[in-house]
Short mmCIF file of C-alpha atoms in Angstrom, two decimals:
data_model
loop_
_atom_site.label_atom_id
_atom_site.label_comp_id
_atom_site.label_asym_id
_atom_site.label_seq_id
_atom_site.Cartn_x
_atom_site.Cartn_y
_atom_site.Cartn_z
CA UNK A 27 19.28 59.25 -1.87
CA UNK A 28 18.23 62.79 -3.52
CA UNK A 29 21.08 65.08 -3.80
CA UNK A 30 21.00 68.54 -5.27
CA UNK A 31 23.95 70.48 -6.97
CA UNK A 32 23.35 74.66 -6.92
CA UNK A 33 26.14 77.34 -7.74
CA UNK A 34 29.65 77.17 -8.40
CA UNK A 35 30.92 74.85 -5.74
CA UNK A 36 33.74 73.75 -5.11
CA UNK A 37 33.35 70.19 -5.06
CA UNK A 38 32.95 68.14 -7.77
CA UNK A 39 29.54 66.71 -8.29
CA UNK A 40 30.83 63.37 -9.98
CA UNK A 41 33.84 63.07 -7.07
CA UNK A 42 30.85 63.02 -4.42
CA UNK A 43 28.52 61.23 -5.95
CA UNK A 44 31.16 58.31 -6.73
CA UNK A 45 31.84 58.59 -3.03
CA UNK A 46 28.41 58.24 -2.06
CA UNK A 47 27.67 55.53 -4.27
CA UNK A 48 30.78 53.58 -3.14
CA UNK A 49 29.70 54.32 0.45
CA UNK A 50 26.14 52.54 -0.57
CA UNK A 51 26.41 50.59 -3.65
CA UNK A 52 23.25 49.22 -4.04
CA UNK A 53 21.50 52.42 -3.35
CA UNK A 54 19.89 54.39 -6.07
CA UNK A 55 20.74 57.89 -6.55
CA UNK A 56 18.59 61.07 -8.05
CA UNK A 57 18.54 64.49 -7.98
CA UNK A 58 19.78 67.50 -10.50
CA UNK A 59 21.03 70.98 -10.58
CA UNK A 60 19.35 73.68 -9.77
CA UNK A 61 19.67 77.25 -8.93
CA UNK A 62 19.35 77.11 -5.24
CA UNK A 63 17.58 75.48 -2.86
CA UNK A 64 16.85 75.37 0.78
CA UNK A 65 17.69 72.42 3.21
CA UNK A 66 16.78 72.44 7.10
CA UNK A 67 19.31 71.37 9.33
CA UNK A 68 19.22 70.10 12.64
CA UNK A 69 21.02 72.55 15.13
CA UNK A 70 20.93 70.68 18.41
CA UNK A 71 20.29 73.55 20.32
CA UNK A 72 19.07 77.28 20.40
CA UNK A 73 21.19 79.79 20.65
CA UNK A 74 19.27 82.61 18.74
CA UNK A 75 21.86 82.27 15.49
CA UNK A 76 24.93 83.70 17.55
CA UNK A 77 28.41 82.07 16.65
CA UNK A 78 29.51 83.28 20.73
CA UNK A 79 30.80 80.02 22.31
CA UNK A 80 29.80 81.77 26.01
CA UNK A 81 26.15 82.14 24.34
CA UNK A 82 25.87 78.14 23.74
CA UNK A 83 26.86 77.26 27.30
CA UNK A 84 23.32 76.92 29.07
CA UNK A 85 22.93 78.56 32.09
CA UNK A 86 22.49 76.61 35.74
CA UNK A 87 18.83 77.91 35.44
CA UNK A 88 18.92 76.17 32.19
CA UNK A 89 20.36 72.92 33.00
CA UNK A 90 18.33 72.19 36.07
CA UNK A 91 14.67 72.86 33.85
CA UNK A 92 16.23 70.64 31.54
CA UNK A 93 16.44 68.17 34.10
CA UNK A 94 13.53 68.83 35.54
CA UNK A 95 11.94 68.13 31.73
CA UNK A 96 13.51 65.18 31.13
CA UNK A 97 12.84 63.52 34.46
CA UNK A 98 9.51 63.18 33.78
CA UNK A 99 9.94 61.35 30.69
CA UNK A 100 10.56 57.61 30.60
CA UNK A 101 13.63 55.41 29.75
CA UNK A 102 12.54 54.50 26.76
CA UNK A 103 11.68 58.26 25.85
CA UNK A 104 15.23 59.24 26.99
CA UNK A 105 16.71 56.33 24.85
CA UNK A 106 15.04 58.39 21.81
CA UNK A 107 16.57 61.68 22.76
CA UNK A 108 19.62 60.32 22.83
CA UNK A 109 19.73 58.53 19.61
CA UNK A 110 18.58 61.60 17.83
CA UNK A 111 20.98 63.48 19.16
CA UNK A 112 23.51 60.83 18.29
CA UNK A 113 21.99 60.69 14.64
CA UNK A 114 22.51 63.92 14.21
CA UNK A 115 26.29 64.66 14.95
CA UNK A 116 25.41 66.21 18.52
CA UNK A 117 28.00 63.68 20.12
CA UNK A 118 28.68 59.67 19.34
CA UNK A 119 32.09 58.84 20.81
CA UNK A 120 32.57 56.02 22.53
CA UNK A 121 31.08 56.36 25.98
CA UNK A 122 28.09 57.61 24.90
CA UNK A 123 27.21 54.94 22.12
CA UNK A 124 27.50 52.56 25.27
CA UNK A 125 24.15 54.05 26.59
CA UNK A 126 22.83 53.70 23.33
CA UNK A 127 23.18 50.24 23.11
CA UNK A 128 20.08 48.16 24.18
CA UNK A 129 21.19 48.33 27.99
CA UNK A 130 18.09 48.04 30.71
CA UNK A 131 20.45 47.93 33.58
CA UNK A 132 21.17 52.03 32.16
CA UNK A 133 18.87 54.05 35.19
CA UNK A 134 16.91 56.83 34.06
CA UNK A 135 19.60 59.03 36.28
CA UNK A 136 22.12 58.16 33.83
CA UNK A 137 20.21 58.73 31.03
CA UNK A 138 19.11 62.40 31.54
CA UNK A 139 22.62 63.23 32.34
CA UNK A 140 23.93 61.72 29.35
CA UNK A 141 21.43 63.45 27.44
CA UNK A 142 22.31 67.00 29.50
CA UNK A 143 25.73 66.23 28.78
CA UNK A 144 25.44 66.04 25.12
CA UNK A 145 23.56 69.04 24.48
CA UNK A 146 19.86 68.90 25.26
CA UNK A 147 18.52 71.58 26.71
CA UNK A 148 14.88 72.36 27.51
CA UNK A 149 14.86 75.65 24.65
CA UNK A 150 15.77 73.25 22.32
CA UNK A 151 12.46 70.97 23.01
CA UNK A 152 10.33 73.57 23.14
CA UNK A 153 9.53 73.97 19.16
CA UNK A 154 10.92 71.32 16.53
CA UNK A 155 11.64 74.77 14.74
CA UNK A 156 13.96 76.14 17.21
CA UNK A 157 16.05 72.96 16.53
CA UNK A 158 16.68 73.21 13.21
CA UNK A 159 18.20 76.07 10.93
CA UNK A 160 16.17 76.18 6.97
CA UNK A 161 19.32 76.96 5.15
CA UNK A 162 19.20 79.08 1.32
CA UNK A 163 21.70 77.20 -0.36
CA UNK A 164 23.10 78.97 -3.59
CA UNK A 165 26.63 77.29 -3.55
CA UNK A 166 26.93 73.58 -2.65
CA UNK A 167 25.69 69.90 -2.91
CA UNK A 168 22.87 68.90 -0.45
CA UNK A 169 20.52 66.39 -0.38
CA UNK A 170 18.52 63.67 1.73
CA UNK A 171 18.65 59.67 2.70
CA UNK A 172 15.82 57.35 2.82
CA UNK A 173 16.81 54.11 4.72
CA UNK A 174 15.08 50.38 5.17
CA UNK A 175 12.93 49.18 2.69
CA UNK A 176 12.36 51.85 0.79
CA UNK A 177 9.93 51.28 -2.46
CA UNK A 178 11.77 53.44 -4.96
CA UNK A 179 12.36 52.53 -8.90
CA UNK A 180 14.55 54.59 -11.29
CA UNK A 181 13.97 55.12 -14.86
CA UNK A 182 16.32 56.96 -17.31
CA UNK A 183 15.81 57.96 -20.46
CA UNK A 184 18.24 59.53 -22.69
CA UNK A 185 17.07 59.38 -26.65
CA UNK A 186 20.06 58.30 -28.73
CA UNK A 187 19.79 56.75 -32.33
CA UNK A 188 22.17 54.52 -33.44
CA UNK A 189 23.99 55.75 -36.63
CA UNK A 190 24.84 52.44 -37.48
CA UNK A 191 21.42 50.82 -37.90
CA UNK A 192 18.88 54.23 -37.49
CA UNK A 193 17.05 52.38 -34.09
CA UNK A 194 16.27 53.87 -31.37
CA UNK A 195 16.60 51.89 -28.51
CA UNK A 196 18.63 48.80 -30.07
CA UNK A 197 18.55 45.04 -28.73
CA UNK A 198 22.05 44.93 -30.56
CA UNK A 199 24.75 46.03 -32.69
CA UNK A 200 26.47 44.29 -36.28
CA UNK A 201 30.03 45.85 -34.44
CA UNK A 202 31.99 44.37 -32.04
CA UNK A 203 35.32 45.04 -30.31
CA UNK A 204 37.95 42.83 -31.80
CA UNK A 205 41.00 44.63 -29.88
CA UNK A 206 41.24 46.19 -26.35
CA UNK A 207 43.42 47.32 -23.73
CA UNK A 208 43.17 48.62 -20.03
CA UNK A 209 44.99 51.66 -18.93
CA UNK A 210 44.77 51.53 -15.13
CA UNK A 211 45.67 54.77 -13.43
CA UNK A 212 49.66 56.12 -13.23
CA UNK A 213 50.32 53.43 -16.41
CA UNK A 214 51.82 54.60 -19.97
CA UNK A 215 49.06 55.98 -22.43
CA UNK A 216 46.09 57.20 -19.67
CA UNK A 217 44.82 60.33 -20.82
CA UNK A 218 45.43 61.98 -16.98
CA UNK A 219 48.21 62.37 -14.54
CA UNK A 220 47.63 60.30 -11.41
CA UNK A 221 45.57 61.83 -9.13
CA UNK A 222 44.39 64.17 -11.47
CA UNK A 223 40.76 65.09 -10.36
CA UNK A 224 39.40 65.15 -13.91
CA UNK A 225 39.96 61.65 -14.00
CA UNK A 226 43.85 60.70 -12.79
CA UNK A 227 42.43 57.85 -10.51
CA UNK A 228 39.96 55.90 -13.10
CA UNK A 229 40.70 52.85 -15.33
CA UNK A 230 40.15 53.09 -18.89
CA UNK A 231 39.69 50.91 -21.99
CA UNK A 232 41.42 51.45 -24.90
CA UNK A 233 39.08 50.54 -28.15
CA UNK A 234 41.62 49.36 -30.58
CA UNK A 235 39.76 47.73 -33.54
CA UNK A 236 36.13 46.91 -33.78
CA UNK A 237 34.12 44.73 -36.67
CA UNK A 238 31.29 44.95 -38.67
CA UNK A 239 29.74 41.32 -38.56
CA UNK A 240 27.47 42.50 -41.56
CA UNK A 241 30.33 43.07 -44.28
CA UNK A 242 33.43 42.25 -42.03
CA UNK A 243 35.03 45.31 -42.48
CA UNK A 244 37.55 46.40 -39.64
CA UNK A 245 37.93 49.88 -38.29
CA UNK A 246 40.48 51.11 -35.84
CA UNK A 247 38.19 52.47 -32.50
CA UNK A 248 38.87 56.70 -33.26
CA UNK A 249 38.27 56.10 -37.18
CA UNK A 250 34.70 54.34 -35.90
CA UNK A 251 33.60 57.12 -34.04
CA UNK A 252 34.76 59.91 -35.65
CA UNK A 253 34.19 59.50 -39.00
CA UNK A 254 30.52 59.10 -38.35
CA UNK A 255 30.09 62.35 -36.40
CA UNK A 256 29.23 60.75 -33.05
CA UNK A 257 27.79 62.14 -29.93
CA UNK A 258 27.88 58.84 -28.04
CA UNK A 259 29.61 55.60 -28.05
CA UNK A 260 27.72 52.77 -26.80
CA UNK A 261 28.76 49.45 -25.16
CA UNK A 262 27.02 46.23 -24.85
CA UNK A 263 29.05 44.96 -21.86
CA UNK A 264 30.67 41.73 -20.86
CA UNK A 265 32.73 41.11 -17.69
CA UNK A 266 34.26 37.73 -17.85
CA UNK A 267 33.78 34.68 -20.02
CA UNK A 268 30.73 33.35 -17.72
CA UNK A 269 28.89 37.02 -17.68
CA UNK A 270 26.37 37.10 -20.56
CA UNK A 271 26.69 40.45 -22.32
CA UNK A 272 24.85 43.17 -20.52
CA UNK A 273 20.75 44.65 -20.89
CA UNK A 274 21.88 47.41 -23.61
CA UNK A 275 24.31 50.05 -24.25
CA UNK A 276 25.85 52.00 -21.41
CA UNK A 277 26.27 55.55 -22.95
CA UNK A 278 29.52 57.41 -23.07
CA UNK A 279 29.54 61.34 -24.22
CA UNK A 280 32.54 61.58 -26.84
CA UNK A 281 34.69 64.37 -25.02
CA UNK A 282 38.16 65.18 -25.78
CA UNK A 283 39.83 62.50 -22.97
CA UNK A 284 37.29 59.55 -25.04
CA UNK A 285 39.55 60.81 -28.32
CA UNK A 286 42.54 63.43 -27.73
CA UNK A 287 45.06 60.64 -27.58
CA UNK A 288 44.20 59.29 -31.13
CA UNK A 289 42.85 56.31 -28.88
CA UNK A 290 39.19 55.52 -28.57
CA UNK A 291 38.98 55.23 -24.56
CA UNK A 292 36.15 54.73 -22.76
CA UNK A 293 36.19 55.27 -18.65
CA UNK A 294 35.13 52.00 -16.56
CA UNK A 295 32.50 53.43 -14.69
CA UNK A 296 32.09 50.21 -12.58
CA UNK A 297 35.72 50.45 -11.28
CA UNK A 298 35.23 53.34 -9.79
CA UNK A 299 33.05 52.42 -7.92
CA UNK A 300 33.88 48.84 -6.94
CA UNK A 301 30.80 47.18 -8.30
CA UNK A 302 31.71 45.26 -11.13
CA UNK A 303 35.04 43.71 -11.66
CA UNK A 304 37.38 44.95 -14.60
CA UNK A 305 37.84 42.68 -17.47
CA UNK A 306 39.03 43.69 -21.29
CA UNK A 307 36.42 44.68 -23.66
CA UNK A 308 36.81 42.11 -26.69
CA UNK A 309 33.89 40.74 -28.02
CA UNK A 310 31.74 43.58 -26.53
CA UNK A 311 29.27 44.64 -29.26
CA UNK A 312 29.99 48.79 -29.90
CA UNK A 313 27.35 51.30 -31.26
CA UNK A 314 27.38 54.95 -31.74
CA UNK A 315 24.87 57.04 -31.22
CA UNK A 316 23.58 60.78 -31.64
CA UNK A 317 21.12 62.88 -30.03
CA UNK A 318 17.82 62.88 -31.74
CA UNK A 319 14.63 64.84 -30.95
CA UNK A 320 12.07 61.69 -32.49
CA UNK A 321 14.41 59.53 -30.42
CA UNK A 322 13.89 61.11 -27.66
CA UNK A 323 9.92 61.20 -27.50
CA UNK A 324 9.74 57.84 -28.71
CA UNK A 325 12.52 56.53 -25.99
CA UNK A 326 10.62 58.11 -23.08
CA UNK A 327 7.53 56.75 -24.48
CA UNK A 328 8.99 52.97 -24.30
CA UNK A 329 10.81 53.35 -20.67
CA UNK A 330 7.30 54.52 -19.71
CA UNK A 331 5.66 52.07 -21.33
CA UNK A 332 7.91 49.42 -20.01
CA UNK A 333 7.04 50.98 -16.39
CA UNK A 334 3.85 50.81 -16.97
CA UNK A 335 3.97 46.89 -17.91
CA UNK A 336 6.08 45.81 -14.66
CA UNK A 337 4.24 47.71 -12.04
CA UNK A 338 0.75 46.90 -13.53
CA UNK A 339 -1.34 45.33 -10.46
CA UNK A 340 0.95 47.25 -7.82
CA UNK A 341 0.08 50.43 -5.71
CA UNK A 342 1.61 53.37 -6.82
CA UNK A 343 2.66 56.05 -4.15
CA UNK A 344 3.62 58.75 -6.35
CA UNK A 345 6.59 59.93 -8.89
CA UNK A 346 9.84 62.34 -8.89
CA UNK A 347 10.82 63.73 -12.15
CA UNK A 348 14.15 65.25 -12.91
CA UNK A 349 14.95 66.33 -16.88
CA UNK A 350 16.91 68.31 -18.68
CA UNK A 351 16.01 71.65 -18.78
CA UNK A 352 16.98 71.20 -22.76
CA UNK A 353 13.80 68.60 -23.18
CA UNK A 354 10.93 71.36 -21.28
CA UNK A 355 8.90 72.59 -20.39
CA UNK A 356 9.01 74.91 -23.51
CA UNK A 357 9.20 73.19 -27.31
CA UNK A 358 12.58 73.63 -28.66
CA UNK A 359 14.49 72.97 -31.88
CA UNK A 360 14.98 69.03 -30.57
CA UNK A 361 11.90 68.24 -29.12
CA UNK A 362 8.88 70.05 -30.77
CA UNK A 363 6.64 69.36 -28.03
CA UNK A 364 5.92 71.69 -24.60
CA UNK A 365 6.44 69.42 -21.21
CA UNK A 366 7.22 65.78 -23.63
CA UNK A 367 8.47 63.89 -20.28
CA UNK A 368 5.78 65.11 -17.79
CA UNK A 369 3.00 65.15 -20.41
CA UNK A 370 4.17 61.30 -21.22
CA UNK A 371 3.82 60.24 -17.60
CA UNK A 372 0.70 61.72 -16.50
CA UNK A 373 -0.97 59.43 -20.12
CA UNK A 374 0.56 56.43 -18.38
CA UNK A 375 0.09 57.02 -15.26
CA UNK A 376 -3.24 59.59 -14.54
CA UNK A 377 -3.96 58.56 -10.97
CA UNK A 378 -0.86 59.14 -10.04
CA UNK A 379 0.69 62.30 -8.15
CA UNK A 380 4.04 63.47 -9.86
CA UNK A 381 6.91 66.61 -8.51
CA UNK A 382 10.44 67.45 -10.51
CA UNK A 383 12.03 70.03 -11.86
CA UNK A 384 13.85 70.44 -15.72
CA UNK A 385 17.51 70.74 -14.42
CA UNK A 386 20.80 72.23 -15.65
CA UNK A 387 21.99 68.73 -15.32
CA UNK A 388 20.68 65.06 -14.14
CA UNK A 389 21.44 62.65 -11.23
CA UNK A 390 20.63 59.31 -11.85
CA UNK A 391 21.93 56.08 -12.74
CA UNK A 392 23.99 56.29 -16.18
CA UNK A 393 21.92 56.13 -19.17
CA UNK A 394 21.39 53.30 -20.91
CA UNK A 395 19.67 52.08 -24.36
CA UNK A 396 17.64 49.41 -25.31
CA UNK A 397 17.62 47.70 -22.12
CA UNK A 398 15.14 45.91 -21.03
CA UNK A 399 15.26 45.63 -17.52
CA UNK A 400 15.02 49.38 -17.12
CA UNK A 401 14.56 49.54 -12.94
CA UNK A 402 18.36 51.00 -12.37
CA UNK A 403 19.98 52.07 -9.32
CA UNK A 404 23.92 51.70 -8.20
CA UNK A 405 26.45 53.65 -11.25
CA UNK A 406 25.05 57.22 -10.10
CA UNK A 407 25.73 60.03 -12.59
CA UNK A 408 26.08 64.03 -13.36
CA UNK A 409 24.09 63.66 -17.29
CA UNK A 410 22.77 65.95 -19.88
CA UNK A 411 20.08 65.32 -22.01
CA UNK A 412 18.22 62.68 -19.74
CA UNK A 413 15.07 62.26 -18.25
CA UNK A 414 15.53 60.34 -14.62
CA UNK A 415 11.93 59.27 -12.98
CA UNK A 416 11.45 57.43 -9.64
CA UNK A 417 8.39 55.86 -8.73
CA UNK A 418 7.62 54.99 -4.99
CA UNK A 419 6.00 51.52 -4.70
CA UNK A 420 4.45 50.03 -2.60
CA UNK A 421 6.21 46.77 -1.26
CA UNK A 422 4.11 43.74 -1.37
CA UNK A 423 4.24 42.27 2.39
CA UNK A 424 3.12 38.78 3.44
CA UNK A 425 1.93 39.18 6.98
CA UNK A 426 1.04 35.71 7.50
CA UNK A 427 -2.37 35.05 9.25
CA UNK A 428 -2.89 34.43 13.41
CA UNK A 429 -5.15 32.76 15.03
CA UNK A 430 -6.47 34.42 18.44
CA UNK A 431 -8.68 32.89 20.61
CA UNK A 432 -9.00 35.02 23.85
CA UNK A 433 -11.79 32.69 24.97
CA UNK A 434 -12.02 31.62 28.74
CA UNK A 435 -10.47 28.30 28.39
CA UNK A 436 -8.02 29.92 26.19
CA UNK A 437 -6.47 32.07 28.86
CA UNK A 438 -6.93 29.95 31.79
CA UNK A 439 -4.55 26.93 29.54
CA UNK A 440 -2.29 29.68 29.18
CA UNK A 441 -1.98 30.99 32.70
CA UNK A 442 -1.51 27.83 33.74
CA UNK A 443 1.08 27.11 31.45
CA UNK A 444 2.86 29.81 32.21
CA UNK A 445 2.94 29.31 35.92
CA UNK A 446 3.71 25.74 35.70
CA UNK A 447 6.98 27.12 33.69
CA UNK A 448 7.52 29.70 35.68
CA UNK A 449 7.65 26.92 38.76
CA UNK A 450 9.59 25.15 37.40
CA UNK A 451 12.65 27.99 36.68
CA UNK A 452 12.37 28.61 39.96
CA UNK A 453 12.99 25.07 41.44
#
């Protein structure tokens, strides 16, 4: 799913996208914000843009060309109208999804006046442009589904360093969580009312004490994070005592809810969205992390890399890029080079056609570092700082093989055979 934030809307990005992603869990989510953008919708019908109710009743002139049209199509052309119609809002209560349904007993009678009756009309055939309105969107959240077995791969990159060891892009950590809580919505000590849109209706953990397994020393969560001046606090994740901890650090931005308690709380992004269950943080390794301008160029460079390695020997369709607007195209004070992200595809991957934008903000799967198995999708999130790329592969299908022999003895075995059944149903 691309989706595409513009203006000041009134909806929340993160609320929507949580929605969406609960709505499809195993679906991977892109986009970014922009300024504006343009989205064409289907209408249904043509009406010449007036809002008149009288104007969108068709005329008796209308409604018997329309009939005339679609009485010359077949059953299984009229089956199309009327899903398209259905898929696109037009109608889809009840007694119309019955027609829908695989039905050959429907006559074609029925069909073209369940497709009159749900808003068809001949002006509305007559040029796939009359049926749809191209929309300038400046305020609002918009965007477009790809179903079935779609061949899409998400990279982020986001470069962090770890403060504790100086890598970028760390297998591991010498700290781990020694004490944790969970503050489920509406309980003593969350840092939001319930119901509180910022927040009110997500679970947190509480980051009591963490340990260095280098020296042993013991620091309480805020102490940890604070005192070193961190942008980011990282966690290596484990779910239960079976789960084996997670494929690097999922990324947290230190804002005032992560700290203003004098608590070190960290929001379980999986519980909002249902796809991971909730289980206390202790023995979790920790990190913290800042923003870093080598990091970054070097991250990209190993998520690309990495890309490169696990598609190597597969077709490749073509590529979406969305990054910050703070990484391109333009050098800046963090990253000293003019279009890094682009520039570091198009090495790896010449051949191969790429589109994007540098955004006022990111949509993709929450940033993560040092993992491995860097194909996300599911966790969809509003990010700074990140570069988000999806590659469209193609799917490797196993068609089998047939063997056809329309020869003359062929046919006449099979005639026979099927007249010998067809006998024998009968009798």
């Amino acid at each position: 799913i691309f989706v595409y934030v513009c203006g000041d809307s009134t909806l929340d990005p993160d609320v929507v996208l949580a929605r969406v992603q609960s709505a499809h869990p195993n679906c991977t989510i892109v986009g970014g914000v922009a300024e504006a953008g343009h989205v064409r919708l289907f209408s249904g019908k043509n009406n010449g843009g007036k809002d008149n109710e009288d104007d969108d009743k068709p005329s008796s002139e209308s409604i018997a060309a329309t009939k005339q049209s679609l009485s010359r199509k077949s059953r299984r052309q009229l089956r199309i109208i009327i899903s398209e119609l259905l898929g696109q809002g037009e109608a889809g209560h009840g007694e119309a999804k019955e027609f829908l349904m695989p039905n050959l007993d429907t006559s074609k009678d029925e069909l073209v006046d369940l497709a009159i009756s749900m808003g068809f009309t001949e002006s509305s055939s007559a040029d796939p442009g009359d049926c749809h309105d191209l929309e300038h969107v400046l305020n609002g959240i918009f965007g477009v589904a790809i179903g079935g077995d779609v061949p899409v791969r998400a990279v982020v990159s986001r470069g962090a360093r770890s403060l504790t060891t100086q890598e970028v892009a760390p297998q591991s950590s010498p700290w781990t969580v020694t004490e944790a809580a969970i503050v489920r919505p509406g309980e003593l000590g969350h840092p939001f009312y319930l119901g509180d849109p910022d927040g009110g209706n997500v679970t947190y953990h509480v980051i009591n004490r963490v340990k260095s397994s280098e020296t042993g020393e013991e620091l309480d969560g805020v102490n940890f994070v604070l005192g070193n001046q961190a942008e980011f606090v990282g966690l290596r994740r484990i779910y239960d005592d079976t789960t084996p901890q997670g494929d690097g650090f999922d990324l947290t931005m230190l804002q005032m809810p992560n700290v203003g308690t004098g608590k070190l709380m960290i929001a379980e992004t999986g519980s909002a969205i249902g796809t991971v269950p909730i289980a206390s943080h202790v023995g979790s390794q920790i990190d913290i992390f800042n923003l870093d301008g080598d990091a970054c160029i070097q991250d990209v460079k190993l998520k690309l890399d990495r890309l490169k390695e696990l598609v190597e020997g597969q077709r490749l369709l073509a590529g979406l890029m969305f990054s910050c607007n703070g990484r391109g195209p333009d050098a800046s004070y963090l990253i000293d080079e003019e279009m890094c992200d682009a520039r570091t595809w198009s090495e790896r991957f010449p051949s191969v056609p790429m589109l994007g934008f540098y955004a006022g903000g990111e949509i993709g799967p929450r940033a993560i570092v040092g993992n491995r198995n860097i194909f996300q999708r599911g966790q969809a999130a509003l990010q700074g700082f990140t570069a988000v790329f999806v590659l469209f592969i193609v799917p490797k299908m196993d068609i089998g093989s047939f063997s056809l022999d329309d020869g003359h003895d062929s046919i006449d075995a099979f005639m026979r055979e099927r007249m010998n059944s067809a006998r024998t149903g009968s009798s």
